[in-house]
mmCIF file of C-alpha atoms in Angstrom:
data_model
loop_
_atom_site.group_PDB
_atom_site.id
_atom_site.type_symbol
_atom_site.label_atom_id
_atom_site.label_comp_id
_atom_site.label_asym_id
_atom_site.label_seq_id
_atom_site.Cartn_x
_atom_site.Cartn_y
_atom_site.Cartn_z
ATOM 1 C CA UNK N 1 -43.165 -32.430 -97.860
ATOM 2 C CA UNK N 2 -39.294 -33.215 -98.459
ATOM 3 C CA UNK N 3 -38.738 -30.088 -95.324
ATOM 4 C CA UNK N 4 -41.440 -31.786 -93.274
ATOM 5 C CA UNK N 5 -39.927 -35.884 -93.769
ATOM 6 C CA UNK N 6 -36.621 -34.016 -92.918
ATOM 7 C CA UNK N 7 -37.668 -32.805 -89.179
ATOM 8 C CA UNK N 8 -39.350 -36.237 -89.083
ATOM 9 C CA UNK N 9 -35.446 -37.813 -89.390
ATOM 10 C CA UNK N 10 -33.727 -35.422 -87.089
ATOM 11 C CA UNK N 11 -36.260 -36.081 -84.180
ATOM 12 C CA UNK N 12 -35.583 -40.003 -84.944
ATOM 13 C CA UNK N 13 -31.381 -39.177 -85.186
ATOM 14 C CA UNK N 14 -31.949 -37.617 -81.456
ATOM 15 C CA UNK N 15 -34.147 -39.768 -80.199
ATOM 16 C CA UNK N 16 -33.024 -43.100 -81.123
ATOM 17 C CA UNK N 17 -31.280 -45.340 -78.671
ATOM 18 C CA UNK N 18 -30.365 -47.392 -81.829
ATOM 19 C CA UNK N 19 -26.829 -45.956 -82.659
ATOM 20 C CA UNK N 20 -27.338 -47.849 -86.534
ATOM 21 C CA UNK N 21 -29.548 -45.695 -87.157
ATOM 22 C CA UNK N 22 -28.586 -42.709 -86.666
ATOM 23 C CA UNK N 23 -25.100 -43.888 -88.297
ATOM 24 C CA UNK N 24 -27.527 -44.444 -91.430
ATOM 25 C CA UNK N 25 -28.762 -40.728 -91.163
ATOM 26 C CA UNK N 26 -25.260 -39.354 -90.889
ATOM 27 C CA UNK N 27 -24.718 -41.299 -94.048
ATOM 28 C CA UNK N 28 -27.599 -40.469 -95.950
ATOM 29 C CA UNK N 29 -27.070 -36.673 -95.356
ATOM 30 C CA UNK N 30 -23.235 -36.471 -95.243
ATOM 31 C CA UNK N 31 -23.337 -35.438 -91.877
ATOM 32 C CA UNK N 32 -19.962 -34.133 -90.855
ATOM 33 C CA UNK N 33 -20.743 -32.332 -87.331
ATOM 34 C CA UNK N 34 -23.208 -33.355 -84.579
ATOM 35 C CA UNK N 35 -24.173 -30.474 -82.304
ATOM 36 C CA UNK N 36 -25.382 -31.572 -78.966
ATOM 37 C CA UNK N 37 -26.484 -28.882 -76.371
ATOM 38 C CA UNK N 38 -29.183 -26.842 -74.604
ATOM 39 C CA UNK N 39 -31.434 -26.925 -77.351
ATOM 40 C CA UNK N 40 -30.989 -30.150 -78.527
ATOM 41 C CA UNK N 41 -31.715 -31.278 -74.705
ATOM 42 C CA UNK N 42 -34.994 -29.201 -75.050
ATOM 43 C CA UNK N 43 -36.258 -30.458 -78.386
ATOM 44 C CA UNK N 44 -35.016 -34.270 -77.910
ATOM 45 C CA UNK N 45 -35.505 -35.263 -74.658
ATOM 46 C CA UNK N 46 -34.690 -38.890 -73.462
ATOM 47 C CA UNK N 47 -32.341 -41.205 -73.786
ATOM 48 C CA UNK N 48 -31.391 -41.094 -77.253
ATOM 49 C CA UNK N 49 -29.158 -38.623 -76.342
ATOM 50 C CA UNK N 50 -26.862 -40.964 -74.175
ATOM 51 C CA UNK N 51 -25.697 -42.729 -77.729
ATOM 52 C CA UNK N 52 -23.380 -39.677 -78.341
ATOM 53 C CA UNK N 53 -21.174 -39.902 -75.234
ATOM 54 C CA UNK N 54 -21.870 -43.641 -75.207
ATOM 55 C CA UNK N 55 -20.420 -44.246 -78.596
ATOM 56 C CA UNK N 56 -17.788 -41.336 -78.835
ATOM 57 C CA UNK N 57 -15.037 -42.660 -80.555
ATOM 58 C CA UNK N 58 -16.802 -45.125 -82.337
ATOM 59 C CA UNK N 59 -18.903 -43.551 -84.690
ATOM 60 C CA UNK N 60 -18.332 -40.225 -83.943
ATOM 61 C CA UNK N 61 -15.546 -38.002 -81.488
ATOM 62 C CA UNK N 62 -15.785 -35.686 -79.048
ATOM 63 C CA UNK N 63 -13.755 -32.211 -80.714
ATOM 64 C CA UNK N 64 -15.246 -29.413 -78.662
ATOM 65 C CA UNK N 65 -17.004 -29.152 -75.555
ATOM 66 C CA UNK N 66 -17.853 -26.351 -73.667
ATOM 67 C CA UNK N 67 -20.497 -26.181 -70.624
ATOM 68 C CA UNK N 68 -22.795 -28.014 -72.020
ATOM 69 C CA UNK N 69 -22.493 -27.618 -75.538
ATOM 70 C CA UNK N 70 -20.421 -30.602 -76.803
ATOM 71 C CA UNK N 71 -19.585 -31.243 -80.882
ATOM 72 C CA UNK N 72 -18.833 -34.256 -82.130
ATOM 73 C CA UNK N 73 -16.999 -35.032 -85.481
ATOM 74 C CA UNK N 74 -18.367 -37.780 -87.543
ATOM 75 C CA UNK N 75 -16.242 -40.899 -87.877
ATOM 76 C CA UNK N 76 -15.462 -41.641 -91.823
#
């Protein structure tokens, strides 16, 4: 049960459009990376995908990006 409400949040970090929220994931789990790429394009489709580049340098920033594979570093 504690796996499956796990997948259950990461879908909702992806998806979100809400940025809060998926600040309050990162914070829950001591996030310290975000991976963004190919699969993560696959598995979360939509829009909630747009937050990272949207709010780089906010809550998180852009350290490594290649094709397009990009990893941001969580803000502290």
């Amino acid at each position: 049960l504690l796996v499956e409400n796990r997948l259950a949040e990461i879908t909702t970090f992806y998806m979100t459009v809400n940025p809060l929220e998926a600040v309050a994931f990162l914070k829950k789990y001591n996030v310290k990376y975000i991976v963004i790429g190919q699969v993560e394009a696959i598995y979360y489709p939509g829009e909630g995908l747009l937050k990272f580049e949207q709010f780089d340098g906010t809550y998180w920033t852009e350290v490594f990006r290649d094709g397009q594979t990009v990893i941001y570093e969580v803000n502290r």
